[in-house]
């Protein structure tokens, strides 16, 4: 992502570095491992490898890293630039399988500050639909998003005296999902015990609402992430939420890939320049059943000042510590919480923070940084959506599709290999050597209808057509603004000012026509001109928050 400038800054490399400790330490022994032979790969993968053999006959040559040529076939050059086996089991074509259940994890649902005060919120984790709200006492409540009466969505309901009411027939729920009111029942009748709704355990930790998805296993507090930097005195962060139209594994790949930043986000801000694209150096220091960690930096510097950690199920953190001349330590963190929200969909909570902010940052409103983050995701959206589409269409593990370079793709390879170990415990996954496809068809909800739907679907990376309120995940308004109280408030405020200035401009213009004095005419026309300038400024601010970035291709 182009927002990781604290980890790519040239200025910061000139200082002394202290390495941080991992933010989370497993408190229990790892579950037993099972070794499974991969001598007989999956059939679609085998078929694709046969096709790959035909491709290698083309003898294509690619320039890598300013001089190293990689040709078709398994040459020594291939072995020197491509990611190889990471353990002895992989060398022997064996796969380590660990005990894993995706429900026995904490998933990031939402930023607590953005949770609506007056309405329930519908969310999903994989294919599980949830409804989240605050009751009359301000306590967080999370239920299955399904009324036990006739399966209506509770997230379409309303809050009445702190209770969640289904808007279909008015059934009301509170506490741990107990039904407390059914308007259609006779006065002397008791509410059936079966009228309760399934509830989920939720916690507010460091400003993020997390949900425990298992009903068989009690919540494990040791698995609830805690981020040390975000608890430091003076640590400030800018947090945003984004819905994205591709799988959370594709999103995680993108976020742990620093090599794409100079190319994909060229000139998005002052830190990303395509001429800075170069080989990177990666050092994996930890592999566990719950993820991996290591250091990375630029190969030419022969240093790895940035620390990256991936932790199950969907937490990615990039840290850096910089020691100044006076010995004072500045802490930087890029935190990415990637919730799987259905097939081909994900929701991301981004938190960039540090203990030393740039003096220039205070002159920019927070919504400016939010819209810049939206632009970054839109720059990636086209090819990430197509990547997701190809994986679903070919149904092949990434080993048969990707070319993993040591100098750019080490983290991606580590992530896909980790999915080989735990993917059997997920609803679906795409690993390095294994896949498991979704058992249920994807459900498209709240889609635009008719002609708008067809045109929007044909051009997802550019937002399709229609107004900013068209329910389309490729639309920035629905991807971010509706999930952000700050940005939605800004859009409403600028819209109000725009409407007020438009009325004033019309009145001023009419009075300028009616009055006879030159001085009054001049004064009113100046007023109209200022109002028009204000209208333009408000329109620009609204567009910055709601209009997609469209890449302009250029010849270089």
Coordinates of C-alpha atoms in Angstrom, one line a residue:
X1 CA 0.0 0.0 0.0
X2 CA 1.2 3.5 -0.7
X3 CA 0.3 4.5 2.8
X4 CA 3.3 2.6 4.3
X5 CA 5.6 5.5 3.8
X6 CA 7.0 5.3 7.4
X7 CA 8.6 2.0 6.3
X8 CA 9.9 3.2 3.0
X9 CA 11.2 6.7 3.9
X10 CA 14.8 7.5 2.9
X11 CA 15.2 10.0 5.8
X12 CA 14.3 7.4 8.4
X13 CA 16.9 5.0 7.2
X14 CA 19.7 7.3 8.3
X15 CA 18.9 6.7 12.0
X16 CA 19.8 4.0 14.4
X17 CA 17.3 1.1 14.6
X18 CA 16.0 -1.0 17.5
X19 CA 14.1 -4.1 16.7
X20 CA 10.7 -4.5 18.4
X21 CA 9.5 -7.7 20.0
X22 CA 6.6 -9.6 18.4
X23 CA 3.3 -8.1 19.6
X24 CA 1.6 -11.4 20.5
X25 CA 3.1 -14.5 22.1
X26 CA 1.3 -17.8 21.9
X27 CA 0.3 -18.9 25.5
X28 CA -0.4 -22.5 24.8
X29 CA 1.4 -25.4 23.2
X30 CA 0.8 -25.8 19.4
X31 CA -1.7 -28.5 18.4
X32 CA -0.4 -31.7 17.0
X33 CA 0.7 -31.8 13.4
X34 CA -0.2 -34.3 10.7
X35 CA 2.0 -35.0 7.7
X36 CA 0.1 -35.5 4.4
X37 CA 1.8 -36.6 1.2
X38 CA 1.4 -34.4 -1.8
X39 CA 2.8 -36.9 -4.3
X40 CA -0.6 -37.0 -5.9
X41 CA -1.7 -33.4 -6.6
X42 CA -5.3 -32.4 -7.2
X43 CA -6.6 -33.2 -10.6
X44 CA -7.2 -29.6 -11.9
X45 CA -3.7 -28.7 -10.7
X46 CA -2.2 -31.7 -12.5
X47 CA -4.0 -30.7 -15.7
X48 CA -2.7 -27.2 -15.5
X49 CA 0.9 -28.3 -15.0
X50 CA 0.5 -30.2 -18.3
X51 CA -0.5 -26.9 -19.9
X52 CA 2.4 -25.2 -18.3
X53 CA 4.8 -27.6 -19.9
X54 CA 3.5 -26.4 -23.3
X55 CA 4.0 -22.8 -22.2
X56 CA 7.6 -23.3 -21.3
X57 CA 8.4 -24.2 -24.9
X58 CA 7.9 -20.5 -25.8
X59 CA 11.3 -19.8 -24.2
X60 CA 10.3 -16.4 -22.9
X61 CA 13.0 -14.2 -21.4
X62 CA 12.3 -11.6 -18.7
X63 CA 14.6 -9.0 -17.3
X64 CA 14.6 -9.1 -13.5
X65 CA 16.4 -6.8 -11.1
X66 CA 18.3 -5.0 -13.7
X67 CA 20.2 -7.8 -15.4
X68 CA 19.3 -11.3 -14.3
X69 CA 17.6 -13.3 -17.1
X70 CA 15.0 -15.9 -16.3
X71 CA 14.2 -18.3 -19.1
X72 CA 11.7 -21.1 -19.5
X73 CA 12.5 -24.3 -17.7
X74 CA 14.0 -25.2 -14.4
X75 CA 17.4 -23.5 -14.8
X76 CA 19.8 -22.5 -12.0
X77 CA 18.8 -18.9 -12.6
X78 CA 15.3 -19.9 -11.7
X79 CA 16.4 -21.4 -8.4
X80 CA 18.4 -18.3 -7.5
X81 CA 15.6 -15.8 -8.0
X82 CA 12.4 -17.9 -7.2
X83 CA 11.1 -18.7 -3.7
X84 CA 12.1 -22.3 -2.8
X85 CA 10.9 -24.8 -0.3
X86 CA 10.7 -23.5 3.3
X87 CA 11.1 -26.8 5.1
X88 CA 12.1 -30.4 4.7
X89 CA 8.5 -31.6 4.4
X90 CA 8.0 -29.3 1.4
X91 CA 11.2 -30.7 -0.2
X92 CA 9.8 -34.2 0.2
X93 CA 6.4 -33.1 -1.3
X94 CA 4.8 -33.5 2.1
X95 CA 2.4 -31.0 3.7
X96 CA 2.1 -30.2 7.4
X97 CA -1.5 -30.1 8.5
X98 CA -2.4 -28.6 11.9
X99 CA -5.6 -28.6 13.9
X100 CA -7.6 -25.5 12.9
X101 CA -11.2 -24.4 13.2
X102 CA -12.0 -21.0 11.7
X103 CA -14.8 -20.4 14.2
X104 CA -12.5 -20.6 17.2
X105 CA -11.0 -17.2 16.3
X106 CA -11.7 -13.5 17.0
X107 CA -12.6 -11.5 13.9
X108 CA -12.5 -7.7 13.6
X109 CA -16.0 -6.5 13.0
X110 CA -16.0 -2.7 13.1
X111 CA -14.3 0.4 14.5
X112 CA -16.2 1.1 17.8
X113 CA -16.3 4.8 17.1
X114 CA -18.2 4.3 13.8
X115 CA -20.9 2.0 15.2
X116 CA -24.3 3.6 14.6
X117 CA -26.0 5.0 17.7
X118 CA -29.5 4.7 16.5
X119 CA -29.7 1.6 14.3
X120 CA -28.4 -2.0 14.1
X121 CA -25.6 -2.9 11.7
X122 CA -25.5 -5.9 9.4
X123 CA -22.1 -7.6 9.0
X124 CA -20.8 -11.0 7.8
X125 CA -17.9 -13.3 8.6
X126 CA -17.3 -15.7 5.7
X127 CA -20.9 -16.8 5.1
X128 CA -22.3 -16.1 8.6
X129 CA -24.6 -13.1 8.7
X130 CA -24.5 -11.0 12.0
X131 CA -26.2 -8.0 13.4
X132 CA -24.3 -5.7 15.8
X133 CA -25.8 -2.9 18.0
X134 CA -25.5 -1.2 21.4
X135 CA -28.4 -1.8 23.8
X136 CA -30.0 0.7 26.2
X137 CA -27.0 0.4 28.6
X138 CA -24.4 1.0 25.9
X139 CA -23.4 -2.7 25.9
X140 CA -22.4 -4.3 22.6
X141 CA -24.7 -7.1 21.4
X142 CA -24.2 -9.4 18.4
X143 CA -26.8 -11.8 17.1
X144 CA -27.3 -14.0 14.1
X145 CA -28.9 -11.7 11.6
X146 CA -32.1 -13.8 11.3
X147 CA -35.4 -13.4 13.1
X148 CA -36.5 -16.9 14.4
X149 CA -40.1 -16.1 13.3
X150 CA -39.9 -15.9 9.5
X151 CA -36.1 -15.4 8.9
X152 CA -36.3 -11.7 8.2
X153 CA -33.0 -9.8 8.6
X154 CA -32.8 -8.2 12.1
X155 CA -30.3 -5.7 10.7
X156 CA -33.2 -4.2 8.7
X157 CA -34.9 -3.5 12.0
X158 CA -34.8 -0.7 14.6
X159 CA -33.9 0.0 18.2
X160 CA -36.8 0.5 20.6
X161 CA -36.0 1.3 24.2
X162 CA -32.6 -0.3 23.8
X163 CA -34.1 -3.5 22.4
X164 CA -33.7 -4.8 18.8
X165 CA -37.0 -5.0 17.0
X166 CA -37.6 -6.9 13.8
X167 CA -39.4 -4.7 11.4
X168 CA -41.4 -7.5 9.8
X169 CA -43.7 -8.3 12.8
X170 CA -42.3 -6.3 15.7
X171 CA -40.6 -9.1 17.7
X172 CA -38.1 -7.6 20.1
X173 CA -34.9 -9.1 21.5
X174 CA -32.5 -8.1 24.2
X175 CA -29.5 -9.4 26.3
X176 CA -28.2 -12.7 25.1
X177 CA -30.9 -13.0 22.4
X178 CA -34.0 -13.5 24.5
X179 CA -37.3 -12.5 22.9
X180 CA -39.1 -10.2 25.2
X181 CA -42.1 -9.0 23.1
X182 CA -44.3 -10.5 20.4
X183 CA -47.2 -8.1 19.6
X184 CA -49.3 -10.8 18.0
X185 CA -49.4 -13.0 21.1
X186 CA -52.5 -12.9 23.4
X187 CA -52.0 -11.0 26.6
X188 CA -52.1 -14.1 28.8
X189 CA -49.8 -16.2 26.5
X190 CA -46.1 -16.9 27.2
X191 CA -43.4 -16.3 24.7
X192 CA -42.1 -19.7 23.3
X193 CA -38.6 -20.6 24.4
X194 CA -37.7 -21.3 20.8
X195 CA -38.3 -17.6 20.0
X196 CA -34.7 -16.6 21.1
X197 CA -32.0 -15.6 18.6
X198 CA -28.5 -17.0 18.5
X199 CA -26.0 -14.6 20.1
X200 CA -22.2 -14.2 19.7
X201 CA -19.6 -13.0 22.1
X202 CA -18.1 -9.6 21.2
X203 CA -15.3 -7.4 22.8
X204 CA -14.2 -3.9 22.3
X205 CA -10.4 -3.9 22.4
X206 CA -8.3 -0.9 21.5
X207 CA -11.2 0.7 19.6
X208 CA -12.0 -2.3 17.5
X209 CA -15.1 -4.6 18.0
X210 CA -14.1 -8.3 17.8
X211 CA -16.4 -11.3 17.6
X212 CA -15.8 -14.9 18.6
X213 CA -17.6 -17.1 16.1
X214 CA -17.7 -20.5 17.9
X215 CA -20.8 -21.6 19.9
X216 CA -19.1 -24.9 20.9
X217 CA -15.9 -23.5 22.3
X218 CA -15.9 -20.7 24.9
X219 CA -14.1 -17.5 23.9
X220 CA -10.3 -17.7 24.3
X221 CA -9.1 -14.3 25.6
X222 CA -5.5 -15.3 24.8
X223 CA -6.3 -15.2 21.1
X224 CA -7.7 -11.7 21.2
X225 CA -5.0 -9.5 19.6
X226 CA -3.4 -6.8 21.6
X227 CA -1.1 -4.3 19.8
X228 CA 1.6 -2.8 22.0
X229 CA 2.3 0.3 20.0
X230 CA -1.3 1.4 20.1
X231 CA -1.2 1.4 23.9
X232 CA 2.0 3.6 24.0
X233 CA 1.7 7.1 25.5
X234 CA 1.4 9.7 22.7
X235 CA 0.6 7.2 20.0
X236 CA -1.8 8.7 17.4
X237 CA -3.4 6.8 14.6
X238 CA -5.7 7.4 11.6
X239 CA -8.2 4.6 11.2
X240 CA -10.4 3.9 8.2
X241 CA -12.8 1.2 7.1
X242 CA -13.2 -0.1 3.6
X243 CA -15.4 -2.7 1.9
X244 CA -13.6 -4.3 -1.0
X245 CA -14.9 -6.5 -3.9
X246 CA -12.4 -9.3 -3.6
X247 CA -11.5 -12.2 -1.3
X248 CA -9.7 -11.4 2.0
X249 CA -6.8 -13.6 1.0
X250 CA -6.2 -11.5 -2.1
X251 CA -6.4 -8.4 0.1
X252 CA -3.8 -9.8 2.5
X253 CA -1.5 -10.7 -0.3
X254 CA -1.7 -7.1 -1.5
X255 CA -1.1 -5.6 1.9
X256 CA 2.0 -7.7 2.6
X257 CA 3.5 -6.9 -0.8
X258 CA 5.8 -3.8 -0.5
X259 CA 7.2 -4.4 -3.9
X260 CA 4.1 -3.2 -5.7
X261 CA 3.9 0.2 -4.0
X262 CA 6.3 2.2 -6.3
X263 CA 4.5 0.9 -9.4
X264 CA 0.9 0.7 -8.5
X265 CA 0.8 3.9 -6.4
X266 CA 3.3 6.0 -8.3
X267 CA 3.0 9.6 -7.2
X268 CA -0.1 8.9 -5.0
X269 CA 1.9 10.8 -2.3
X270 CA 5.5 11.9 -1.9
X271 CA 6.7 8.4 -0.9
X272 CA 5.8 6.3 -3.9
X273 CA 7.8 6.7 -7.1
X274 CA 8.1 4.1 -9.9
X275 CA 11.8 4.7 -10.3
X276 CA 12.3 3.4 -6.7
X277 CA 11.1 -0.1 -7.7
X278 CA 14.0 -2.4 -6.7
X279 CA 14.8 -5.8 -5.2
X280 CA 13.9 -6.2 -1.6
X281 CA 15.5 -8.3 1.1
X282 CA 13.3 -10.6 3.3
X283 CA 14.3 -12.6 6.4
X284 CA 11.7 -15.0 7.8
X285 CA 12.4 -15.3 11.5
X286 CA 9.3 -17.2 12.8
X287 CA 6.9 -19.8 11.4
X288 CA 4.2 -21.1 13.7
X289 CA 0.8 -22.8 13.3
X290 CA -0.8 -19.3 13.6
X291 CA 1.3 -17.4 11.1
X292 CA 4.8 -16.1 10.5
X293 CA 7.0 -13.0 11.1
X294 CA 10.2 -11.5 9.8
X295 CA 12.1 -8.5 8.7
X296 CA 12.4 -6.7 5.3
X297 CA 14.2 -3.8 3.6
X298 CA 15.9 -2.8 0.5
X299 CA 18.5 -5.2 -0.9
X300 CA 20.9 -2.5 -1.9
X301 CA 21.0 -1.2 1.8
X302 CA 21.6 -4.8 3.1
X303 CA 19.4 -3.9 6.1
X304 CA 16.0 -5.0 7.2
X305 CA 14.5 -2.3 9.4
X306 CA 10.9 -3.2 8.9
X307 CA 9.2 -5.9 11.0
X308 CA 6.1 -7.7 9.6
X309 CA 3.9 -10.2 11.4
X310 CA 0.9 -12.1 10.1
X311 CA -1.3 -13.7 12.8
X312 CA -4.3 -15.9 12.3
X313 CA -7.0 -15.5 11.3
X314 CA -6.6 -12.2 9.4
X315 CA -4.3 -9.7 11.2
X316 CA -1.3 -8.1 9.5
X317 CA 1.1 -5.7 11.2
X318 CA 4.1 -3.8 9.9
X319 CA 6.2 -2.1 12.6
X320 CA 9.3 0.1 12.7
X321 CA 11.3 1.7 15.5
X322 CA 13.5 4.7 14.9
X323 CA 16.0 6.0 17.4
X324 CA 16.8 9.7 17.1
X325 CA 20.1 11.4 17.9
X326 CA 18.9 12.2 21.4
X327 CA 18.1 8.5 22.0
X328 CA 14.3 9.0 21.8
X329 CA 12.5 6.2 20.2
X330 CA 9.7 6.8 17.6
X331 CA 7.3 4.0 16.9
X332 CA 5.5 3.5 13.6
X333 CA 2.8 0.9 12.9
X334 CA 0.7 -0.1 9.9
X335 CA -2.1 -2.4 11.1
X336 CA -4.4 -4.2 8.7
X337 CA -7.4 -6.1 10.0
X338 CA -8.9 -8.1 7.1
X339 CA -12.3 -9.7 7.7
X340 CA -13.6 -12.2 5.2
X341 CA -17.1 -10.9 4.4
X342 CA -18.2 -13.5 1.9
X343 CA -17.1 -15.0 -1.4
X344 CA -15.2 -12.3 -3.4
X345 CA -15.7 -9.7 -0.6
X346 CA -13.8 -8.4 2.4
X347 CA -13.8 -5.6 4.9
X348 CA -10.6 -3.9 5.9
X349 CA -9.9 -1.8 9.0
X350 CA -6.7 0.2 8.4
X351 CA -4.8 1.8 11.3
X352 CA -1.7 3.9 10.6
X353 CA -0.1 5.3 13.7
X354 CA 3.0 6.7 15.2
X355 CA 4.4 8.6 18.2
X356 CA 5.9 11.4 16.0
X357 CA 3.6 12.9 13.4
X358 CA 4.7 15.2 10.7
X359 CA 4.1 18.9 11.5
X360 CA 2.4 19.2 8.1
X361 CA -0.2 16.6 9.0
X362 CA -2.0 18.9 11.4
X363 CA -2.9 21.2 8.6
X364 CA -4.9 18.6 6.8
X365 CA -8.4 17.4 8.0
X366 CA -8.8 13.7 8.7
X367 CA -11.2 13.2 5.8
X368 CA -8.4 14.2 3.5
X369 CA -6.3 11.2 4.6
X370 CA -9.4 9.0 4.4
X371 CA -10.1 9.9 0.8
X372 CA -6.4 9.4 -0.1
X373 CA -6.7 5.8 1.4
X374 CA -9.7 5.2 -0.8
X375 CA -7.8 6.3 -3.8
X376 CA -5.0 3.8 -3.0
X377 CA -7.5 0.9 -2.9
X378 CA -9.1 2.0 -6.1
X379 CA -5.7 1.9 -7.8
X380 CA -5.4 -1.7 -6.9
X381 CA -9.0 -2.7 -7.3
X382 CA -9.0 -3.5 -11.1
X383 CA -6.2 -6.1 -11.0
X384 CA -7.1 -7.5 -7.6
X385 CA -10.7 -8.2 -8.7
X386 CA -9.4 -9.8 -11.9
X387 CA -6.9 -11.9 -9.8
X388 CA -9.8 -13.1 -7.7
X389 CA -11.8 -13.9 -10.8
X390 CA -9.0 -16.0 -12.3
X391 CA -8.4 -18.0 -9.1
X392 CA -12.1 -18.9 -8.9
X393 CA -12.3 -19.8 -12.6
X394 CA -9.2 -22.0 -12.8
X395 CA -9.6 -23.6 -9.4
X396 CA -5.9 -24.2 -9.1
X397 CA -3.5 -23.7 -6.1
X398 CA -1.3 -20.7 -6.5
X399 CA 1.8 -22.8 -6.9
X400 CA 0.6 -23.6 -10.4
X401 CA -0.2 -20.0 -11.3
X402 CA 2.1 -17.6 -9.5
X403 CA 5.8 -16.9 -10.1
X404 CA 7.2 -16.2 -6.6
X405 CA 10.3 -14.0 -6.6
X406 CA 12.6 -14.1 -3.6
X407 CA 13.1 -10.3 -3.9
X408 CA 9.5 -9.4 -3.9
X409 CA 7.0 -12.2 -3.1
X410 CA 8.5 -13.9 0.0
X411 CA 5.6 -12.9 2.3
X412 CA 3.0 -13.9 -0.2
X413 CA 4.5 -17.3 -0.5
X414 CA 4.7 -17.7 3.2
X415 CA 1.0 -16.8 3.5
X416 CA -0.2 -19.2 0.9
X417 CA 2.0 -22.0 2.5
X418 CA 0.4 -21.2 5.9
X419 CA -3.0 -21.7 4.3
X420 CA -1.9 -25.1 3.2
X421 CA -1.6 -26.0 6.9
X422 CA -4.9 -24.6 8.1
X423 CA -7.1 -24.3 5.0
X424 CA -8.9 -27.6 5.7
X425 CA -10.5 -25.8 8.7
X426 CA -11.8 -22.9 6.7
X427 CA -15.0 -22.6 4.7
X428 CA -12.8 -22.3 1.5
X429 CA -9.2 -21.4 0.8
X430 CA -6.6 -21.1 -1.9
X431 CA -3.2 -22.3 -0.7
X432 CA 0.2 -22.8 -2.2
X433 CA -0.4 -26.5 -3.0
X434 CA -4.0 -27.1 -2.0
X435 CA -7.4 -25.6 -2.5
X436 CA -10.9 -26.1 -1.1
X437 CA -13.7 -24.5 -3.0
X438 CA -16.8 -22.8 -1.5
X439 CA -19.6 -25.3 -0.9
X440 CA -22.4 -22.7 -1.3
X441 CA -22.9 -20.3 -4.2
X442 CA -22.1 -16.7 -3.6
X443 CA -25.0 -14.4 -2.7
X444 CA -25.2 -11.0 -4.2
X445 CA -27.2 -8.6 -2.0
X446 CA -28.6 -5.1 -2.6
X447 CA -27.4 -5.1 -6.2
X448 CA -28.4 -2.3 -8.6
X449 CA -31.1 -3.4 -10.9
X450 CA -31.7 -3.4 -14.7
X451 CA -29.4 -1.5 -17.0
X452 CA -27.5 0.1 -14.2
X453 CA -26.6 -3.4 -12.9
X454 CA -25.3 -4.7 -16.2
X455 CA -23.1 -1.6 -16.9
X456 CA -21.8 -1.4 -13.3
X457 CA -20.9 -5.1 -13.4
X458 CA -19.0 -4.6 -16.7
X459 CA -16.8 -1.9 -15.3
X460 CA -16.3 -2.6 -11.6
X461 CA -12.9 -1.0 -11.3
X462 CA -14.3 2.4 -12.4
X463 CA -17.4 2.4 -10.3
X464 CA -19.9 1.7 -13.1
X465 CA -22.5 4.4 -13.5
X466 CA -25.2 6.0 -11.4
X467 CA -25.1 8.3 -8.4
X468 CA -22.7 8.1 -5.5
X469 CA -25.6 6.3 -3.6
X470 CA -25.8 3.4 -6.1
X471 CA -25.3 0.3 -3.9
X472 CA -22.1 -1.0 -5.6
X473 CA -19.0 -2.1 -3.8
X474 CA -17.0 -0.4 -6.5
X475 CA -18.5 2.9 -5.4
X476 CA -16.4 4.8 -2.8
X477 CA -19.5 6.1 -1.0
X478 CA -20.6 2.6 -0.2
X479 CA -17.1 1.2 0.3
X480 CA -16.1 3.8 2.9
X481 CA -18.2 6.8 3.6
X482 CA -21.2 5.0 5.0
X483 CA -18.8 3.2 7.4
X484 CA -17.2 6.4 8.6
X485 CA -19.0 8.9 10.8
X486 CA -16.3 11.6 10.1
X487 CA -16.6 11.3 6.3
X488 CA -20.4 11.0 6.2
X489 CA -20.6 14.0 8.4
X490 CA -18.3 15.9 6.2
X491 CA -20.2 15.0 3.0
X492 CA -23.5 16.1 4.7
X493 CA -22.0 19.4 5.9
X494 CA -20.5 20.2 2.5
X495 CA -23.9 19.3 0.9
X496 CA -25.7 21.6 3.3
X497 CA -23.3 24.5 2.6
X498 CA -23.6 23.9 -1.1
X499 CA -27.4 24.1 -1.0
X500 CA -27.3 27.2 1.2
X501 CA -24.8 29.0 -1.1
X502 CA -26.8 28.0 -4.1
X503 CA -29.9 29.7 -2.6
X504 CA -27.9 32.8 -1.7
X505 CA -26.4 33.0 -5.2
X506 CA -29.8 32.9 -6.8
X507 CA -31.2 35.5 -4.5
X508 CA -28.1 37.8 -5.0
X509 CA -28.4 37.4 -8.8
X510 CA -32.1 38.2 -8.7
X511 CA -31.6 41.3 -6.6
X512 CA -28.7 42.4 -8.8
X513 CA -31.1 42.4 -11.8
X514 CA -33.8 44.3 -9.9
X515 CA -31.8 47.0 -8.1
X516 CA -30.9 50.2 -10.1
X517 CA -27.8 51.5 -8.2
X518 CA -24.5 50.5 -9.6
X519 CA -22.8 50.1 -6.2
X520 CA -25.6 47.7 -5.1
X521 CA -25.3 45.8 -8.4
X522 CA -21.6 45.4 -8.0
X523 CA -21.9 44.3 -4.4
X524 CA -24.5 41.7 -5.2
X525 CA -22.5 40.4 -8.2
X526 CA -19.4 40.0 -6.0
X527 CA -21.6 38.2 -3.5
X528 CA -22.8 35.9 -6.2
X529 CA -19.3 35.3 -7.4
X530 CA -18.1 34.3 -3.9
X531 CA -21.1 32.0 -3.5
X532 CA -20.3 30.3 -6.8
X533 CA -16.7 29.8 -5.7
X534 CA -17.9 28.3 -2.4
X535 CA -20.3 26.0 -4.4
X536 CA -17.3 24.8 -6.5
X537 CA -15.2 24.2 -3.4
X538 CA -18.0 22.3 -1.7
X539 CA -18.6 20.2 -4.9
X540 CA -14.9 19.4 -5.0
X541 CA -14.8 18.3 -1.4
X542 CA -17.8 16.1 -1.9
X543 CA -16.3 14.6 -5.1
X544 CA -13.0 13.9 -3.2
X545 CA -15.0 11.8 -0.7
X546 CA -17.4 10.0 -3.0
X547 CA -15.8 9.8 -6.5
X548 CA -13.6 6.9 -7.6
X549 CA -10.0 7.4 -8.8
X550 CA -9.7 6.4 -12.4
X551 CA -6.2 5.6 -13.6
X552 CA -4.9 7.6 -16.5
X553 CA -2.5 5.5 -18.5
X554 CA 0.4 7.3 -20.0
X555 CA 3.3 6.5 -22.3
X556 CA 6.6 6.7 -20.4

